PDB file of C-alpha atoms and ligand atoms in Angstrom:
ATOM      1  CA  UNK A   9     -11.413  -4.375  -7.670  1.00  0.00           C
ATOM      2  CA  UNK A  10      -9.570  -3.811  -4.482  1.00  0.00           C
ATOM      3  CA  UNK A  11     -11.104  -2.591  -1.382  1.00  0.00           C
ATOM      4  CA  UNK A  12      -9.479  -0.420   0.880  1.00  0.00           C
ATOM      5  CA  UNK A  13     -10.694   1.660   3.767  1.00  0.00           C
ATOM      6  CA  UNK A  14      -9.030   4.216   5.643  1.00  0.00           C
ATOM      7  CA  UNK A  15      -7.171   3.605   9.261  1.00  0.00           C
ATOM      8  CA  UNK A  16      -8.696   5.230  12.265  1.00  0.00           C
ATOM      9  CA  UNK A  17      -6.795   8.763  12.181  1.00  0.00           C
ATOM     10  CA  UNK A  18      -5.349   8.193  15.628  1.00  0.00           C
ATOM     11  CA  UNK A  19      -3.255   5.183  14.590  1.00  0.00           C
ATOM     12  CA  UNK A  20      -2.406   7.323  11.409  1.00  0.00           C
ATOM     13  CA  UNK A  21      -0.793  10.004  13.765  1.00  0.00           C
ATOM     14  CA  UNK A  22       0.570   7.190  16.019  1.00  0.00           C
ATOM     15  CA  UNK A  23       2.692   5.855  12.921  1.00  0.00           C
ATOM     16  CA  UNK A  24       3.572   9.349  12.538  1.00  0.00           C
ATOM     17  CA  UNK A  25       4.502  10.195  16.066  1.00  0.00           C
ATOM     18  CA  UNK A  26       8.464  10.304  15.533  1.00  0.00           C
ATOM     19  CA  UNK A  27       8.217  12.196  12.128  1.00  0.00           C
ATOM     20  CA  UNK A  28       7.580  16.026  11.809  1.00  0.00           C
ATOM     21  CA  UNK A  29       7.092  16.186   8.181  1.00  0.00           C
ATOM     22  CA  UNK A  30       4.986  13.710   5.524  1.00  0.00           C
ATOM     23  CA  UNK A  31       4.389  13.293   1.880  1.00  0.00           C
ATOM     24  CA  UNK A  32       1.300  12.098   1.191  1.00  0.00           C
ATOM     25  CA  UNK A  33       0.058   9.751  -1.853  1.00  0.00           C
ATOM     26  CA  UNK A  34      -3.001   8.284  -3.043  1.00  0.00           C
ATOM     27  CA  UNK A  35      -4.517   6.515  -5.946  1.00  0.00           C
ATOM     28  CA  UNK A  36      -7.054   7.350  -8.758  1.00  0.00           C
ATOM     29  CA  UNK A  37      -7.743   3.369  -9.097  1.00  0.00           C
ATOM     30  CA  UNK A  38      -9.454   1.140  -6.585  1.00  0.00           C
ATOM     31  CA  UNK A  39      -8.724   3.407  -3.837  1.00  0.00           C
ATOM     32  CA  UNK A  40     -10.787   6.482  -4.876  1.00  0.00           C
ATOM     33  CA  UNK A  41     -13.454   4.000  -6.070  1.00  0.00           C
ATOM     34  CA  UNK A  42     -13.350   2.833  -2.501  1.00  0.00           C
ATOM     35  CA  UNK A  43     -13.402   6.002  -0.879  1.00  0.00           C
ATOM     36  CA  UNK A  44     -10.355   5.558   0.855  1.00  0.00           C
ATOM     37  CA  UNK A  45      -7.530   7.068  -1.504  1.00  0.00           C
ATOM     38  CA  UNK A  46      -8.531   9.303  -4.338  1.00  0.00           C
ATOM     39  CA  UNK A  47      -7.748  13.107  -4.524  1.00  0.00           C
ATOM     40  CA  UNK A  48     -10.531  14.491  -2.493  1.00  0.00           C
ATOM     41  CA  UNK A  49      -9.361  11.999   0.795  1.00  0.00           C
ATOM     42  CA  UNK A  50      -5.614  12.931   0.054  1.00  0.00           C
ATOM     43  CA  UNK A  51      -6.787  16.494   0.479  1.00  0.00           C
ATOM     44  CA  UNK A  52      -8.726  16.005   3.598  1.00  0.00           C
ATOM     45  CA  UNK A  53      -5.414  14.150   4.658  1.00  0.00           C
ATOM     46  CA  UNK A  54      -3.851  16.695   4.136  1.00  0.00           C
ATOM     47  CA  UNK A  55      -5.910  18.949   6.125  1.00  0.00           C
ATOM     48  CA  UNK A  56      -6.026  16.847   8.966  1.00  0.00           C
ATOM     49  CA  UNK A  57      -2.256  16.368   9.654  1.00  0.00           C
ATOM     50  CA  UNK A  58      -1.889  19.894   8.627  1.00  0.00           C
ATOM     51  CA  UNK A  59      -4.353  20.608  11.883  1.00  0.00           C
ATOM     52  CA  UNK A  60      -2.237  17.559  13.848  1.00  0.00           C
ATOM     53  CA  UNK A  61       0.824  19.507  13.843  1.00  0.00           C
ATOM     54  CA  UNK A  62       2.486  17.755  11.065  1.00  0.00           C
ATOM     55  CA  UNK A  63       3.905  19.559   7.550  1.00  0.00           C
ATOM     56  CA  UNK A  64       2.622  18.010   4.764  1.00  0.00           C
ATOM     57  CA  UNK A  65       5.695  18.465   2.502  1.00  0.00           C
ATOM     58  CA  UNK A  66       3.532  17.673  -0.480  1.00  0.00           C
ATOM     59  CA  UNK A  67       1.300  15.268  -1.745  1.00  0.00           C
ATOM     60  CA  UNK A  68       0.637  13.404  -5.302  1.00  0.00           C
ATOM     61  CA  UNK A  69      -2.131  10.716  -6.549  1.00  0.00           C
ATOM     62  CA  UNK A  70      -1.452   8.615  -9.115  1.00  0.00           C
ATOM     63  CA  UNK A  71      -3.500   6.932 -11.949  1.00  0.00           C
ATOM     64  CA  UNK A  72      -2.789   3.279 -10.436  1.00  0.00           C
ATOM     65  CA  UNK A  73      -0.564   3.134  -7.151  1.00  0.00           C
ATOM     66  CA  UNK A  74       0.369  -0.690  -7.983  1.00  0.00           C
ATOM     67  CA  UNK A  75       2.431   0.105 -10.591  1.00  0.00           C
ATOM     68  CA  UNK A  76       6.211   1.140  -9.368  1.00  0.00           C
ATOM     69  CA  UNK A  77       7.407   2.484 -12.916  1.00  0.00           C
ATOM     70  CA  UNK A  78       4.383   4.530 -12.889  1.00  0.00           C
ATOM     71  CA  UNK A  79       5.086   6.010  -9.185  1.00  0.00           C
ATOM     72  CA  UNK A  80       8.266   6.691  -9.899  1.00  0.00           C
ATOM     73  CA  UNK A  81       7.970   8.427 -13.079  1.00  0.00           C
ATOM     74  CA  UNK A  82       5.161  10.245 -11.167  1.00  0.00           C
ATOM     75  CA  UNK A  83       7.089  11.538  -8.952  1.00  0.00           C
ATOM     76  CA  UNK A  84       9.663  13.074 -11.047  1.00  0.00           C
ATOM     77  CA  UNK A  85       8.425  16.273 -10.361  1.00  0.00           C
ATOM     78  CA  UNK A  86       8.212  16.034  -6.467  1.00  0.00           C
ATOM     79  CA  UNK A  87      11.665  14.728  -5.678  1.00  0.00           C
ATOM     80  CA  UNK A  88      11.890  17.350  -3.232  1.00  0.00           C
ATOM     81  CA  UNK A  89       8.555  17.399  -1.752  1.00  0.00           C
ATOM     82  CA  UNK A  90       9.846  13.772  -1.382  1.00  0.00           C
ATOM     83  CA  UNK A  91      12.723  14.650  -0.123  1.00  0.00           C
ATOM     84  CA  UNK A  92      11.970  16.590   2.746  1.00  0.00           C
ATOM     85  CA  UNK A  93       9.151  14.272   4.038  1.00  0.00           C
ATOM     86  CA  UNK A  94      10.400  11.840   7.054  1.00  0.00           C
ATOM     87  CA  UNK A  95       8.049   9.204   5.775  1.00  0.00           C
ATOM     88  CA  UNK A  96       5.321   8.686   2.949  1.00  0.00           C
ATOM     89  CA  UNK A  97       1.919   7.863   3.962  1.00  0.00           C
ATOM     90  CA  UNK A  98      -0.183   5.845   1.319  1.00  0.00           C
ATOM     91  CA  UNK A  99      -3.670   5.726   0.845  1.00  0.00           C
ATOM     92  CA  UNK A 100      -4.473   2.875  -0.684  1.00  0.00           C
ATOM     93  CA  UNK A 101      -4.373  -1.099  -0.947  1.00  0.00           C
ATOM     94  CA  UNK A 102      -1.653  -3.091   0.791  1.00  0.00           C
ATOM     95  CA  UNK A 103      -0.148  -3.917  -3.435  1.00  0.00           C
ATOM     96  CA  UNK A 104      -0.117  -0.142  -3.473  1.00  0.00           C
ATOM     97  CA  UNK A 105       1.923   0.736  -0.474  1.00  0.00           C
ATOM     98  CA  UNK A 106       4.249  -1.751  -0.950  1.00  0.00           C
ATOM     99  CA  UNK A 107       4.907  -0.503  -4.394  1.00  0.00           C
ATOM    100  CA  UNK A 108       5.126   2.813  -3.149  1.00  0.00           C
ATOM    101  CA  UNK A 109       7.951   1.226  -0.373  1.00  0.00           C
ATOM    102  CA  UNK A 110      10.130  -0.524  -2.819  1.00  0.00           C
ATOM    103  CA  UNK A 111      10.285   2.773  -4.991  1.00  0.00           C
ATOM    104  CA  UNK A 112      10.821   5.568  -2.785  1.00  0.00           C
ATOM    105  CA  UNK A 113      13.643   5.109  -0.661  1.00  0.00           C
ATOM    106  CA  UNK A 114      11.882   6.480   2.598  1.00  0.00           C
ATOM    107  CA  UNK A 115       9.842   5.365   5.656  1.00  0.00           C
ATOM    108  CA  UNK A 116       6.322   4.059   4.058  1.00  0.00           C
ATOM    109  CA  UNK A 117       3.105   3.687   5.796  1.00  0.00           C
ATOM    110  CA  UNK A 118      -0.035   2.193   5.277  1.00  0.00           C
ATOM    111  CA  UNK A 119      -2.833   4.702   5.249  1.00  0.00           C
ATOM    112  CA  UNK A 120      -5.587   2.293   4.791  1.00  0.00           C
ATOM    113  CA  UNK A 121      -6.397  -1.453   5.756  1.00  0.00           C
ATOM    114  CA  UNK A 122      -7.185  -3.456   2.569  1.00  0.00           C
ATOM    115  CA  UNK A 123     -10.697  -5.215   3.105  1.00  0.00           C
ATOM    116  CA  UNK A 124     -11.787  -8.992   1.723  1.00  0.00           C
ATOM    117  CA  UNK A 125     -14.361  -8.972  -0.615  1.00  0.00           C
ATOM    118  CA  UNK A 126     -14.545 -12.541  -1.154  1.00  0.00           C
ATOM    119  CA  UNK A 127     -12.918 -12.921  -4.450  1.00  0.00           C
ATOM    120  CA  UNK A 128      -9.480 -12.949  -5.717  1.00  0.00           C
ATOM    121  CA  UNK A 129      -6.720 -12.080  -3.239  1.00  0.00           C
ATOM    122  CA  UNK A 130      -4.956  -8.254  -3.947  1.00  0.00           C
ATOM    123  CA  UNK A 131      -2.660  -9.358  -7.140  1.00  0.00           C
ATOM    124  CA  UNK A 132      -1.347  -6.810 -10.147  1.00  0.00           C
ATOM    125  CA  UNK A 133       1.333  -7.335 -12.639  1.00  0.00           C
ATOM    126  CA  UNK A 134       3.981  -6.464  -9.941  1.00  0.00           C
ATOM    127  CA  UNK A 135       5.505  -9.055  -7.723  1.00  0.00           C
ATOM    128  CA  UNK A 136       3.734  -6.920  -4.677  1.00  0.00           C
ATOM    129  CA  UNK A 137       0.607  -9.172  -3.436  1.00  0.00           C
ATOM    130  CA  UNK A 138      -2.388  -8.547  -0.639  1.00  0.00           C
ATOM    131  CA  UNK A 139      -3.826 -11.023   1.300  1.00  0.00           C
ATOM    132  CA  UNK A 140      -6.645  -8.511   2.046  1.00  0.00           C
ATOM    133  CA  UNK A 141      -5.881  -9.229   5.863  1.00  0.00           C
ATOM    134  CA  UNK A 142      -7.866  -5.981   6.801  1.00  0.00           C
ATOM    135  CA  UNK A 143      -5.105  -4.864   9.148  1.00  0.00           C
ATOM    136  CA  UNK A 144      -2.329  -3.711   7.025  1.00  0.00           C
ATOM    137  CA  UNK A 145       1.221  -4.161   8.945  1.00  0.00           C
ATOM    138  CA  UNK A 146       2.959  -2.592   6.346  1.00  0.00           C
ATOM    139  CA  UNK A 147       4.564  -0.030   8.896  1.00  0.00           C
ATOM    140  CA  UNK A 148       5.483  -2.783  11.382  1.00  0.00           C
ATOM    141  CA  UNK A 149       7.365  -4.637   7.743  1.00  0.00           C
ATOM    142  CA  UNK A 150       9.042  -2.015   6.622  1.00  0.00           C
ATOM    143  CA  UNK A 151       6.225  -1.977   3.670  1.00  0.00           C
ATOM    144  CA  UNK A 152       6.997  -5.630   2.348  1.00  0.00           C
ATOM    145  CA  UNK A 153       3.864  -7.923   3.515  1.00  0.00           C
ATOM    146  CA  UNK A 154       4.455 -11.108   5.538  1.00  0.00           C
ATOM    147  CA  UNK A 155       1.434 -12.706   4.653  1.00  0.00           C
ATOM    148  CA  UNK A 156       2.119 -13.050   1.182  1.00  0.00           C
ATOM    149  CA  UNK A 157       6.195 -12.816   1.123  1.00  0.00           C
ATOM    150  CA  UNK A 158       6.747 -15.288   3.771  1.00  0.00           C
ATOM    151  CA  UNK A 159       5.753 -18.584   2.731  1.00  0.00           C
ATOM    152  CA  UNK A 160       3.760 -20.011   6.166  1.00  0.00           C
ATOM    153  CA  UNK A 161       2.560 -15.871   6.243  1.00  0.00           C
ATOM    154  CA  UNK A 162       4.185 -15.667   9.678  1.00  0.00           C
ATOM    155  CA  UNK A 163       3.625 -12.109  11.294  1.00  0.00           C
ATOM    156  CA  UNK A 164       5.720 -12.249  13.932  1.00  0.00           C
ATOM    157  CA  UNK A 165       9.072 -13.058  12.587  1.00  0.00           C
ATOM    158  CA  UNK A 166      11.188 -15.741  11.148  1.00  0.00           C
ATOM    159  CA  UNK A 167      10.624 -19.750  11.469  1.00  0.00           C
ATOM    160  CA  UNK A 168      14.493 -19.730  11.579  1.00  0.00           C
ATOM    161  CA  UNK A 169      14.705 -22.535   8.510  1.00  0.00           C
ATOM    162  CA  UNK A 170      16.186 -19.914   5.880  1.00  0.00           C
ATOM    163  CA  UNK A 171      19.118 -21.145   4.293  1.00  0.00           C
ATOM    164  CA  UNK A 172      21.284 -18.825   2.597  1.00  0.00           C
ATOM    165  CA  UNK A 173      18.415 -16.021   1.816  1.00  0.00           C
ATOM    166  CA  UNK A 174      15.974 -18.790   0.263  1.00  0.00           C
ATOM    167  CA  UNK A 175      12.560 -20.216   1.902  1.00  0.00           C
ATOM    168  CA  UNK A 176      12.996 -23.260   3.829  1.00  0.00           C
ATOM    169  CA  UNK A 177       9.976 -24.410   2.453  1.00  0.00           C
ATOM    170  CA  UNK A 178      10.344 -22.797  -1.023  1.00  0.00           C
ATOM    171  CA  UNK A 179      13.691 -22.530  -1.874  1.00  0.00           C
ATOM    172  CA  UNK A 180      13.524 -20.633  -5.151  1.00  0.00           C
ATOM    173  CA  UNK A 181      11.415 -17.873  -3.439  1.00  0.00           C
ATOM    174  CA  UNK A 182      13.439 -15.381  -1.151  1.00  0.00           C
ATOM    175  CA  UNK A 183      12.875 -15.979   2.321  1.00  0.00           C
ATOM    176  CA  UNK A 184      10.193 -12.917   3.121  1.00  0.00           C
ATOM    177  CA  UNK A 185      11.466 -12.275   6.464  1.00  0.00           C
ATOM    178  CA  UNK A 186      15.113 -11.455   5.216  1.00  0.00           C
ATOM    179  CA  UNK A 187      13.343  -8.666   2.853  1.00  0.00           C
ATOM    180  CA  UNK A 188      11.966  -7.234   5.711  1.00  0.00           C
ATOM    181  CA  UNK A 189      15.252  -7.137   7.959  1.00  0.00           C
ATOM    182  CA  UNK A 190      16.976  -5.738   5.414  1.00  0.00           C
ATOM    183  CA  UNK A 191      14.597  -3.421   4.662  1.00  0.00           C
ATOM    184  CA  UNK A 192      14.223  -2.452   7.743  1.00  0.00           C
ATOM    185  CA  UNK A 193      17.892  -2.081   8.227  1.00  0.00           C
ATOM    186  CA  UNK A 194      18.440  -0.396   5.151  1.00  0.00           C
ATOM    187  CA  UNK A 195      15.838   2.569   6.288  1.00  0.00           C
ATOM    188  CA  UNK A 196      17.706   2.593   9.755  1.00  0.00           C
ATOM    189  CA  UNK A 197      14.388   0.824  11.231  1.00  0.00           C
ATOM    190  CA  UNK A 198      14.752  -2.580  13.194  1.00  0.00           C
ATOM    191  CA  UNK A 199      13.096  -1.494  15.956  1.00  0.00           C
ATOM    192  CA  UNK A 200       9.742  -2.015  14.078  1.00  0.00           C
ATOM    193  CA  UNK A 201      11.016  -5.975  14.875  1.00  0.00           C
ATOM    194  CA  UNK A 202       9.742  -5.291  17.933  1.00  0.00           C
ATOM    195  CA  UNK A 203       6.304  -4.256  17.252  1.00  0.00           C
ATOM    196  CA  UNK A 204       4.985  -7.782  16.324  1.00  0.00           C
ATOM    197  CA  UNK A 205       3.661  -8.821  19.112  1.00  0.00           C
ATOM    198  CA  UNK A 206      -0.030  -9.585  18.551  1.00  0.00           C
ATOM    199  CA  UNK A 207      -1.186 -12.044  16.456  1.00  0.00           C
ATOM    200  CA  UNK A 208      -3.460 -11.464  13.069  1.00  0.00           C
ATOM    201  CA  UNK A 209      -7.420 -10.938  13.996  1.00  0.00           C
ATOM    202  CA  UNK A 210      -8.712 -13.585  11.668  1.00  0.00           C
ATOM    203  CA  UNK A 211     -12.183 -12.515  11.777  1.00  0.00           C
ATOM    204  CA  UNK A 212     -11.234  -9.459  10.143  1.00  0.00           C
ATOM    205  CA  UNK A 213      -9.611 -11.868   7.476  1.00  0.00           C
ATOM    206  CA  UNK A 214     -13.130 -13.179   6.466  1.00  0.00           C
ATOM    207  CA  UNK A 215     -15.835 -10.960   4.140  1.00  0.00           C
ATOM    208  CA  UNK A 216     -17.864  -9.199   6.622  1.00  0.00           C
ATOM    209  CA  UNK A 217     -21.352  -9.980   6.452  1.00  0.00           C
ATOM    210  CA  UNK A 218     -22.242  -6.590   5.598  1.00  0.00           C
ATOM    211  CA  UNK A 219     -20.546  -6.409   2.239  1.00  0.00           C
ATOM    212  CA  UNK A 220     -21.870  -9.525   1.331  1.00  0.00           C
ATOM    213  CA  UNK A 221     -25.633  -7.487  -0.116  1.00  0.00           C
ATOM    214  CA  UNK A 222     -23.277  -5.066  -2.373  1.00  0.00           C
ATOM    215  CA  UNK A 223     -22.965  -5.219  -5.881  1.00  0.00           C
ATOM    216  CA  UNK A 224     -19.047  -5.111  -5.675  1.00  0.00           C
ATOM    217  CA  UNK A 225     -18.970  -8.632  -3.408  1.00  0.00           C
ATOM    218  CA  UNK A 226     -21.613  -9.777  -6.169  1.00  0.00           C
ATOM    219  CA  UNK A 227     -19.187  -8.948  -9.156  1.00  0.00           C
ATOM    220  CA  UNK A 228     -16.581 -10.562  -6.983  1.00  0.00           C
ATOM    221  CA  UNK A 229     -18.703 -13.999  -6.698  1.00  0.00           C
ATOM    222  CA  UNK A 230     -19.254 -13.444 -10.597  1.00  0.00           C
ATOM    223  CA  UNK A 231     -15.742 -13.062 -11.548  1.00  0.00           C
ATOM    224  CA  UNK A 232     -14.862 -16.304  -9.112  1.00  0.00           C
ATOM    225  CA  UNK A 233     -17.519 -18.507 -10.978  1.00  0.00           C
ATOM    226  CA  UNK A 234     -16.675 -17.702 -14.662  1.00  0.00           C
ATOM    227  CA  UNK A 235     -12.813 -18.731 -13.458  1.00  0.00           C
ATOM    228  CA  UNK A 236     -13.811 -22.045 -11.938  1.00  0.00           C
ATOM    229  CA  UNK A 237     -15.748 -22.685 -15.360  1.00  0.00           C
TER     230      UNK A 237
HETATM  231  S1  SF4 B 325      -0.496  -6.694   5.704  1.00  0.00           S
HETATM  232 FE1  SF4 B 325      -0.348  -7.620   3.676  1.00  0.00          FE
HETATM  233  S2  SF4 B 325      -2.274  -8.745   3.453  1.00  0.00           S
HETATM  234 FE2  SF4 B 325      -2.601  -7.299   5.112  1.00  0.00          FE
HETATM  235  S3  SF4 B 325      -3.515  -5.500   4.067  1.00  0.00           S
HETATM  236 FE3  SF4 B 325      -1.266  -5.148   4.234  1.00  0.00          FE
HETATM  237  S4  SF4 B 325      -0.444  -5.876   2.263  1.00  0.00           S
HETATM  238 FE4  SF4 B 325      -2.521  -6.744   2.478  1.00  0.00          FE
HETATM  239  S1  SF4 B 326      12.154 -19.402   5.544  1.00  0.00           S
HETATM  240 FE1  SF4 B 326      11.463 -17.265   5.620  1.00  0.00          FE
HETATM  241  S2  SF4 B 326       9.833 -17.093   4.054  1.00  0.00           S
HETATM  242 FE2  SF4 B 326      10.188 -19.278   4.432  1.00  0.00          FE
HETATM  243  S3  SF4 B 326       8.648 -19.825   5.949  1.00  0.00           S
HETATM  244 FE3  SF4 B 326      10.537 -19.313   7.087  1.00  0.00          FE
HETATM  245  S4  SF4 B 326      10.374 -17.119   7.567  1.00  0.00           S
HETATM  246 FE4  SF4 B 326       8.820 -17.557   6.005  1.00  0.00          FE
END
């Protein structure tokens, strides 16, 4: 299980400030488990930037975001819903927008912050992870994540040691920070580079202390045990 929880809706509109039209997309998974993604919150979404002065070109949710053969299939029948959006918003967990990103070649943003529930880290069968950071930068990262894609999970930009595209550190991993420029470039937006300015809020890293008395943190704990055994 993934937690997720939606963004304040001002900082929603703020990533949409430069873009008239949006196609929206959420998940049937974790996220409408959480609250945060499923039909009924893509709906209000839709409602909501409707009311904002945005045109929702369309919208879709999908059986399990995390999966990019899946989305893409999916969204066969949308192309052009697609097509005329400026940018996708995503409601769902940091594995799901970034799936989302690296299948649909558009602007992506992160709808939702993806929450630590003290167990495993965000992983799926993709090569998209989650560090559960609770303050999704997807739209700063051109939807790759530089927690998990750059080795030392710098936010703020390169350490400068890539040699030739490869990690300094690991060399048989990309270096994370060359996705992202080129990603950015590709999509015509380096001037997200700029926005990483402020570094990560590590308390909201950390389970809050609230979640820790739910049966989903409990199941988490569970799950943790029976692996260490
Ligand atoms: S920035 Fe990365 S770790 Fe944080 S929520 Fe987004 S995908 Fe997850
Ligand atoms: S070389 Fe790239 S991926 Fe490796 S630590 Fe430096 S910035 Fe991160």
């Amino acid at each position: 299980m993934i937690l997720s929880e939606q963004k304040p809706f001002d900082e929603i509109v703020a990533y949409l400030e430069k873009d008239k039209s949006v196609f929206i997309m959420g998940c049937k998974g974790c996220a409408q488990s959480s609250g945060s993604g499923g039909p009924k919150q893509v709906e209000e979404m839709k409602k909501k930037l409707t009311e904002a002065g945005k045109k929702v070109t369309g919208t879709k949710t999908v059986d399990f975001l995390c999966g990019k053969a899946l989305i893409k299939s999916e969204l066969k029948g949308k192309i052009d819903q697609v097509a005329a959006a400026d940018a996708v918003l995503v409601l769902t967990c940091g594995i799901g927008v970034q799936a989302v990103a690296a299948a649909v070649n558009k602007p992506v943003y992160p709808g939702c912050n993806t929450v630590n529930l003290g167990g495993s880290r965000g992983e799926w069968e993709g090569s998209e992870r989650c560090n559960e950071c609770g303050q999704c930068l997807l739209y700063h990262t051109g939807g790759i994540c530089p927690l998990t894609a750059c080795t030392k999970s710098l936010v703020s930009g390169a350490c400068g040691g890539a040699n030739k595209g490869k990690c300094e550190v690991s060399p048989d991993r990309d270096c994370g920070w060359e996705l992202i420029y080129n990603r950015l470039k590709a999509r015509g937006q380096l001037n997200r580079l700029a926005d990483m300015l402020k570094p990560l809020d590590h308390k909201k890293i950390m389970p809050r202390p609230e979640m820790m008395s739910t049966s989903r943190y409990a199941l988490e704990q569970s799950d943790q045990e029976v692996k260490a055994q």
